[in-house]
Coordinates of C-alpha atoms and ligand atoms in Angstrom, one line a residue:
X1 CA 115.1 190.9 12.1
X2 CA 116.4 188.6 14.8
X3 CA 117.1 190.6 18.3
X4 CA 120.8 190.5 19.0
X5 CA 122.1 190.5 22.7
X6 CA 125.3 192.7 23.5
X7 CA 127.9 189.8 23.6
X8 CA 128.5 190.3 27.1
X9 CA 125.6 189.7 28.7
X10 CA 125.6 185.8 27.0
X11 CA 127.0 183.5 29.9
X12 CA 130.7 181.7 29.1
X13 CA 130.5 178.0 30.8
X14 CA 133.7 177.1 31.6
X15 CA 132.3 173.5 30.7
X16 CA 131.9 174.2 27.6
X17 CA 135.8 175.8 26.9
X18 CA 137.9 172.8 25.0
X19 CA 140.9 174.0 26.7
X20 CA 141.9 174.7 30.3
X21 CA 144.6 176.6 32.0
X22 CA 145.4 176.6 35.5
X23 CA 147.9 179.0 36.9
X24 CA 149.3 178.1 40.0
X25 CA 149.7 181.6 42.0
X26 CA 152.2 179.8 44.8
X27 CA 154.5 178.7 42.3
X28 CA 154.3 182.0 41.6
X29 CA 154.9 183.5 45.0
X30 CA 158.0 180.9 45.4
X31 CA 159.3 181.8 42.4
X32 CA 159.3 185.5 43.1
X33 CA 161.1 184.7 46.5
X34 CA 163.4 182.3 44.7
X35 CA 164.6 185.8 42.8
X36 CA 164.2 187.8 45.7
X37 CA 166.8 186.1 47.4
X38 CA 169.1 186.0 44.5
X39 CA 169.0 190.0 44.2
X40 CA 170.2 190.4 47.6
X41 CA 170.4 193.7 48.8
X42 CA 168.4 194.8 46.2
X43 CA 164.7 195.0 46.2
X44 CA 163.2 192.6 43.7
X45 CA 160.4 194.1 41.2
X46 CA 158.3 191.9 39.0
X47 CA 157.6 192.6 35.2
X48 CA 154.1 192.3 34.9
X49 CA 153.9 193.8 31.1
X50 CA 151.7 192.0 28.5
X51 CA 148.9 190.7 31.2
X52 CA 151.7 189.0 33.0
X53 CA 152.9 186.9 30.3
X54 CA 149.9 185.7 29.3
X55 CA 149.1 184.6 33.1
X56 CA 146.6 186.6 33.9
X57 CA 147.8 190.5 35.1
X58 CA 145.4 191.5 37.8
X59 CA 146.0 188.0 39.8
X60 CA 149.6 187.7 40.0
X61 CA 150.3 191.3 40.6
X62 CA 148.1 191.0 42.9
X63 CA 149.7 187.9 44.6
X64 CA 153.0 189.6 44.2
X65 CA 152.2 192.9 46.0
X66 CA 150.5 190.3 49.2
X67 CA 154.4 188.7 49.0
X68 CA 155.9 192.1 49.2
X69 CA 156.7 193.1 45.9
X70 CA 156.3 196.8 45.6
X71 CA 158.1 197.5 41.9
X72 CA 156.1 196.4 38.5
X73 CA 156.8 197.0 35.0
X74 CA 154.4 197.2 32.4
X75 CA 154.8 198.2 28.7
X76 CA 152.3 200.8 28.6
X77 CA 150.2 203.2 30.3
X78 CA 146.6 201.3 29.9
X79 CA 148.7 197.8 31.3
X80 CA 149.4 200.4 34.5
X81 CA 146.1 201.8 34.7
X82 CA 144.3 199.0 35.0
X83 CA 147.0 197.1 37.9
X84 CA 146.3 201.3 39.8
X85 CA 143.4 199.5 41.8
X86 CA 144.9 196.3 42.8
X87 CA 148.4 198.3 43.7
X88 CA 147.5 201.5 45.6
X89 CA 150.5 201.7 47.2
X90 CA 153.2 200.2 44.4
X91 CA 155.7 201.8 41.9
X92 CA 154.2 201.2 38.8
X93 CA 156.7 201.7 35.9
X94 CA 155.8 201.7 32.5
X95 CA 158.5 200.8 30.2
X96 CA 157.0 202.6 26.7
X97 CA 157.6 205.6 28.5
X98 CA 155.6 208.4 28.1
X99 CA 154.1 210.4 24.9
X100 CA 151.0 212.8 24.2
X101 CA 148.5 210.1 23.8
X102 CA 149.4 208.2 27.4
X103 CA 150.2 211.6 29.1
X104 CA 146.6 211.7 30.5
X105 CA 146.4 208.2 31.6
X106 CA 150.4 208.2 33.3
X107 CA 149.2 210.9 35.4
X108 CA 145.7 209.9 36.4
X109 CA 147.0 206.5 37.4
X110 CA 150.3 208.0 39.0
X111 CA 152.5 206.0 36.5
X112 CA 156.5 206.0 36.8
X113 CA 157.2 206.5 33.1
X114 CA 160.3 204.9 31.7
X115 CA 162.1 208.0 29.7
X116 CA 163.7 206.4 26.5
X117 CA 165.2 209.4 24.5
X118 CA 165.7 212.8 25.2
X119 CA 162.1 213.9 23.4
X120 CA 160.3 212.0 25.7
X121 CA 162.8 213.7 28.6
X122 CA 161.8 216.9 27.0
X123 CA 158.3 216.2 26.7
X124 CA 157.8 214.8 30.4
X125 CA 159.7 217.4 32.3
X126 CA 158.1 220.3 30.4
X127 CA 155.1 219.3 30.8
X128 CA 154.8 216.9 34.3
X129 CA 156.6 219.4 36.6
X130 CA 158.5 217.4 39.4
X131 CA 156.6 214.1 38.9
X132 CA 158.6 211.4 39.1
X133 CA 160.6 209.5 36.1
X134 CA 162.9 206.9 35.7
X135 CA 165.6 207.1 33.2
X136 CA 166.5 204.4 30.6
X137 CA 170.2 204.2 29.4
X138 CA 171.3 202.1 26.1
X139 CA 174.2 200.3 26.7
X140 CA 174.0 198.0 23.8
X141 CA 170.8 196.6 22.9
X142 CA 169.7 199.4 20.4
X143 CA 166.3 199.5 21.0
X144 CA 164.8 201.8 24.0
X145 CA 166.9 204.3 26.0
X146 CA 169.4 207.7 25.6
X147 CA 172.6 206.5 24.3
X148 CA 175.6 207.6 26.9
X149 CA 176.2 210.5 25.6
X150 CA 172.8 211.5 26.0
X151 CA 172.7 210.8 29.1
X152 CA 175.5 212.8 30.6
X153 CA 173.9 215.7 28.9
X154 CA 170.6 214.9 30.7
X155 CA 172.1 214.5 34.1
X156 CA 174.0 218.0 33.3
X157 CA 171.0 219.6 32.2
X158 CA 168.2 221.5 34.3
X159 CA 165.8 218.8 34.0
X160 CA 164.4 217.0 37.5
X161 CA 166.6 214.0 38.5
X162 CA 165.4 211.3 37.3
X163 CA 163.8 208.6 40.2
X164 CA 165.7 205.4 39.0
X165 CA 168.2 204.9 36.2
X166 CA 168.1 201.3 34.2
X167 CA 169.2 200.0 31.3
X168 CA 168.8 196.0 29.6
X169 CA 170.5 193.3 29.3
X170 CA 170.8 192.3 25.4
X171 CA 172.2 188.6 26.0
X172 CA 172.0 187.6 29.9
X173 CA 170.3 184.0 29.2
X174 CA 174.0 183.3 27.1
X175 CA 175.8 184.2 30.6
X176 CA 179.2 183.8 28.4
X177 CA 178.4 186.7 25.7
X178 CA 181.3 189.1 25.7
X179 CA 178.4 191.8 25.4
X180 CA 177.2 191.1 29.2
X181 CA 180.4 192.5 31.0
X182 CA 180.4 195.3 28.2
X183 CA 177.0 196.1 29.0
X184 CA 177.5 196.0 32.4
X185 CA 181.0 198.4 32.8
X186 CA 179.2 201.1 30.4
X187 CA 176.4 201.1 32.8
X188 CA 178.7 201.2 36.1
X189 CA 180.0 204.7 34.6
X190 CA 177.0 206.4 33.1
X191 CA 175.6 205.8 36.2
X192 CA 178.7 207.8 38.2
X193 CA 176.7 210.6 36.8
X194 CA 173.7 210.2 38.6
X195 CA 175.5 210.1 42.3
X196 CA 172.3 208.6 45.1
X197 CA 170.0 208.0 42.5
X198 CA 168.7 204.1 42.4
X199 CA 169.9 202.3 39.7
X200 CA 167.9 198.9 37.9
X201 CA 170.1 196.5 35.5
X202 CA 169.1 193.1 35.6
X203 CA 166.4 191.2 34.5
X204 CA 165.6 187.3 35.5
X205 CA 168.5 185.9 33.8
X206 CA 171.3 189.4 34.7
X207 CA 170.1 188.6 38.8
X208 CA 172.7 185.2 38.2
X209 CA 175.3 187.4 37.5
X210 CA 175.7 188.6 40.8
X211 CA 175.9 191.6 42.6
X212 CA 177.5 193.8 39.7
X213 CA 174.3 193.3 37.8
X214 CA 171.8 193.9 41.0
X215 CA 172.4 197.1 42.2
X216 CA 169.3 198.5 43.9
X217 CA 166.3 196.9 42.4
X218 CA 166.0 193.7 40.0
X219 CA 163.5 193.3 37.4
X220 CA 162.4 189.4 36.9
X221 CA 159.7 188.4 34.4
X222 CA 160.2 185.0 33.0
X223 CA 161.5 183.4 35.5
X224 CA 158.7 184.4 38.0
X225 CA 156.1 182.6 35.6
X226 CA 158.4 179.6 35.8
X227 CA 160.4 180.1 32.8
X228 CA 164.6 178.8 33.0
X229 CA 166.1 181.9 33.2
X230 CA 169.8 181.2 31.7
X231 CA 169.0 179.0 28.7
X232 CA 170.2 175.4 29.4
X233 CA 170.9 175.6 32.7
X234 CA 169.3 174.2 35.6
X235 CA 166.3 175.9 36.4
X236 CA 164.8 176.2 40.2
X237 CA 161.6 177.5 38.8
X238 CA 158.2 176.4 39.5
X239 CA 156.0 175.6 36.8
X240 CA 153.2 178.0 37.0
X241 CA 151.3 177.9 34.0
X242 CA 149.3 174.2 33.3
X243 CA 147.1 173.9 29.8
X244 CA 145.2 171.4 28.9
X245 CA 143.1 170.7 26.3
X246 CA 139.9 168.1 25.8
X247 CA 139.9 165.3 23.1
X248 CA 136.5 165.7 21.2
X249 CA 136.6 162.7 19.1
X250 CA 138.9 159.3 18.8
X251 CA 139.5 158.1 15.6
X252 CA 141.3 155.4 13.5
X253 CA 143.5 156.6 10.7
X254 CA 144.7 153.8 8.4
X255 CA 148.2 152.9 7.2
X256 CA 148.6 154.9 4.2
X257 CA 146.3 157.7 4.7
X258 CA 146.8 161.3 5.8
X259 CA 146.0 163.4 8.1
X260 CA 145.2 167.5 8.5
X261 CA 145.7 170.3 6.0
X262 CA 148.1 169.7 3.5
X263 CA 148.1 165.9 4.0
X264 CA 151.8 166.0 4.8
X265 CA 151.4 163.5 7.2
X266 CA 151.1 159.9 6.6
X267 CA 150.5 157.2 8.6
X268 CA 153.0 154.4 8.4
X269 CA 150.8 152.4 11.1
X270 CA 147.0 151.7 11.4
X271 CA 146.9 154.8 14.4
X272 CA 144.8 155.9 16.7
X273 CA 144.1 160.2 16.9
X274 CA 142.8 161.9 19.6
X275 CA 141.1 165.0 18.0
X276 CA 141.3 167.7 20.5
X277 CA 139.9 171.1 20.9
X278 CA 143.0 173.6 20.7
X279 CA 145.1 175.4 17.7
X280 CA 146.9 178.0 17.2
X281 CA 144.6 180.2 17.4
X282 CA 144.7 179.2 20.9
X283 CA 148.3 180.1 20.9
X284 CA 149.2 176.1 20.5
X285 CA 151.5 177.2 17.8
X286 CA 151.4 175.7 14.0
X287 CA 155.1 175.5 14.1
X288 CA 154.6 172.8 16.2
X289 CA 153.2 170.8 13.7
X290 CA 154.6 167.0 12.0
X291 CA 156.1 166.7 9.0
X292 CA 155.7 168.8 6.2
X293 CA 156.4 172.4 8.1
X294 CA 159.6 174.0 6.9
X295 CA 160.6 174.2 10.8
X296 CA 160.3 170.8 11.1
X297 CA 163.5 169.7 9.9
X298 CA 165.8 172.9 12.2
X299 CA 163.5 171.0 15.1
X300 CA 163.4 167.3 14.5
X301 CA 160.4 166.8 17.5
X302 CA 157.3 168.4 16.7
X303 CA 155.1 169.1 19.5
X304 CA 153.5 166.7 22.2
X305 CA 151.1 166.9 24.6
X306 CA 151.1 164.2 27.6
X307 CA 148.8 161.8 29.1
X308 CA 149.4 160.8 32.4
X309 CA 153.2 161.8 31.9
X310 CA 153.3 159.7 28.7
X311 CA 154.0 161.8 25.3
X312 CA 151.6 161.9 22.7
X313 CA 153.1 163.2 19.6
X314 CA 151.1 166.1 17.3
X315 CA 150.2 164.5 13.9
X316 CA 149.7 166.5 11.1
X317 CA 149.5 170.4 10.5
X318 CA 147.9 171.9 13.8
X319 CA 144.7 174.1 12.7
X320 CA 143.3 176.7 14.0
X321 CA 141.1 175.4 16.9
X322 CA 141.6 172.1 16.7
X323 CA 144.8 169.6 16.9
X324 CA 145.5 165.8 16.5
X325 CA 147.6 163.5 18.9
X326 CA 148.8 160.0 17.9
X327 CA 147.5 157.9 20.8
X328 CA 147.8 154.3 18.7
X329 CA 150.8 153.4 21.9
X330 CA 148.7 153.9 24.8
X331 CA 145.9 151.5 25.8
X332 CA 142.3 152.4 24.7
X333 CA 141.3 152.9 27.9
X334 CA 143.7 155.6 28.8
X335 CA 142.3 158.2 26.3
X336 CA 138.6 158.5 25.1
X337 CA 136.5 161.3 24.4
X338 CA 136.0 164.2 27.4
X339 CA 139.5 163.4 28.5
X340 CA 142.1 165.9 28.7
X341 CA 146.1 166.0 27.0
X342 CA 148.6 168.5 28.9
X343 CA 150.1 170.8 26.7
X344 CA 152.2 172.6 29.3
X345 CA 152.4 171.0 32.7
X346 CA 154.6 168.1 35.1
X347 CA 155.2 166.7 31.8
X348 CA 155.8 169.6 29.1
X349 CA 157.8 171.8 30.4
X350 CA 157.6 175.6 29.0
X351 CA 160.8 175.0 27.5
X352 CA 159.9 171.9 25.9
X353 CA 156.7 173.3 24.3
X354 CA 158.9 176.1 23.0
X355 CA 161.6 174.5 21.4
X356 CA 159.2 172.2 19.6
X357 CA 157.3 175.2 18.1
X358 CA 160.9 176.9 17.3
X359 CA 160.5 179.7 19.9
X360 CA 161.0 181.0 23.3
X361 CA 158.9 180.2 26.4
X362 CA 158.3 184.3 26.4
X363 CA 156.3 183.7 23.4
X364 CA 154.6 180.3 23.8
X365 CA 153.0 182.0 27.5
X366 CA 152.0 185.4 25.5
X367 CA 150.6 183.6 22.5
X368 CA 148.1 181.8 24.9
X369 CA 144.0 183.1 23.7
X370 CA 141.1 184.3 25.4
X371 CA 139.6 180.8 24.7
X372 CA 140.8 178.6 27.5
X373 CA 138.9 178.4 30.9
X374 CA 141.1 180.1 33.4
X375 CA 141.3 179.1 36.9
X376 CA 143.8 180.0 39.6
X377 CA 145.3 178.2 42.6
X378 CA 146.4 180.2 45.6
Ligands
LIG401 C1 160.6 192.3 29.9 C2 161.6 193.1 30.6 C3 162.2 192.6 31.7 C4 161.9 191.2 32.3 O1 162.7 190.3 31.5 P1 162.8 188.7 31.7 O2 163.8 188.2 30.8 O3 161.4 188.2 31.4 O4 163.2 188.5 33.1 C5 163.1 193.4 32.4 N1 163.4 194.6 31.9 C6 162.9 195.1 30.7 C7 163.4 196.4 30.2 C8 162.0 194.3 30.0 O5 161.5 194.8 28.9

């Protein structure tokens, strides 16, 4: 029998990781008190849920509690658990809310659960005494909170108050939905019920529309990790996130052949493919792929990754850890084997990455593996 170490006592070389991501934790910082400003009188909060969006949960809260952030939002209770140490003195809210199996873990890590229907009101306040709760209202989006009516039973029941009421924004980065202001009145008179209690409405994209979405404390995500918060428009943010991946191999594809799974790309050129270590799997999405995926034709560019702010197009179906770039227009010098392609960076934007793949910059930043060497700037 061969002996078998426990897998975590084998060293990971960065050197040896085929794909890199460097997360700029200034950007992050300026981007926070880009939203900070924009929120006014009201405090700004960060949502840290889903390991920061991908950038790495324990270093930007961490970064955002040194800037003075003192509000984070997680999804659930083992997201807020582990942030407890870094953030002794912050609100953590979790936005799941609260039910049996997290009950333990919201209390031992002194969790602000986000109650989302009156069960989970029931549940917490018979069984948490006076801790503290905030209150989640629906005012359109159908997916987490008491409806109205609910509400205004809760606030005239003999339950605690609640520490914070909120609701969410179903269509802020489309500032010219007609849901926004609808939203945004039914909230203005639920929350009449709950006189001197703080109340939370906007997210990165609701902080732009001003101070009837900001009342006392704002909720960014996106934008802090350098996402464009109103879709289209022009966006102040800092690029925080920069991947990279290494080419493994050049090769020479000839006029006529294919290349990848499925062949569906040909080459109409004698080209020249940098073969590089990343794929999906490394959350460089196969929608991004050439020709031949049914997305292809809604998006007309498929991916590209850059080299030295010149844009190398994906050829051919992207795999699962490896992808090819057509580098047959730059000089041979430019990109050999070692060297490295941005995939998100000066050149890619977030934005661009995710329209390519046919999805949101949310996504593209929570896709992103365990693969990639990580490595922070301050
Ligand atoms: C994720 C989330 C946010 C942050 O949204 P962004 O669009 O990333 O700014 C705010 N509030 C709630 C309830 C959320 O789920």
């Amino acid at each position: 029998m061969p002996r078998s170490e426990p897998i975590d006592t084998i060293a990971v070389s960065a050197s040896a990781a085929t794909t890199r991501l460097t997360i700029d934790l200034g950007a992050l910082a300026q981007n926070w008190r880009i939203m900070r400003d924009l929120s006014g009188s009201a405090r700004c909060g960060a949502a840290v849920k889903a390991d920061a969006y991908g950038t790495g949960a324990d270093h930007a809260a961490a970064r955002l509690a040194r800037e003075g952030c003192q509000d984070f939002f997680v999804a659930d209770a083992n997201e807020g658990a582990r942030l407890r140490p870094l953030l002794p003195d912050a609100r953590i809210y979790v936005l799941n809310g609260v039910f049996e199996g997290s009950f333990a873990q919201t209390l031992a890590h002194d969790l602000v659960p986000i109650i989302n229907s009156p069960q989970q009101a029931a549940f917490w306040c018979g069984s948490a005494g006076d801790r503290a709760y905030a209150l989640h209202i629906d005012t359109g989006m159908n997916r987490m909170g008491l409806s109205p009516e609910q509400a205004v039973q809760h606030s005239e029941s003999s339950m605690p108050s609640p520490c914070l009421v909120m609701s969410h924004f179903a269509c802020a980065d489309d500032p010219a939905h007609p849901l926004n202001a609808r939203q945004m009145e039914m909230f203005a008179s639920i929350r009449d019920h709950f006189p001197g209690i703080e109340a939370s409405l906007a997210n990165s994209a609701g902080i732009h529309f001003g101070s009837p979405a900001r009342y006392d404390l704002t909720r960014p995500g996106i934008a802090l990790y350098g996402g464009e918060p109103v879709s289209g428009a022009v966006t102040p943010m800092r690029p925080v996130v920069t991947a990279e991946t290494q080419v493994l191999v050049i090769r020479q594809g000839k006029a006529g052949e294919t290349v990848s799974y499925g062949a569906s790309h040909i080459f109409t050129r004698d080209s020249r493919i940098a073969v590089c270590g990343v794929g999906y799997a490394d959350g460089f999405l196969r929608n991004g792929s050439g020709s031949g995926v049914p997305l292809r034709s809604a998006v007309p560019q498929g991916a590209c990754g850059a080299v030295d702010g010149v844009r190398v197009p994906v050829v051919g179906k992207i795999t699962m850890d490896l992808a090819m770039f057509d580098v047959t227009d730059l000089p041979e010098a430019a990109v050999k084997a070692g060297d490295w392609i941005e995939l998100l960076g000066p050149t890619i934007t977030l934005e661009e990455a995710a329209t390519a793949s046919g999805t949101i910059s949310y996504e593209v930043l929570t896709s992103l593996g365990s693969r990639h060497a990580r490595s922070y700037r301050a």
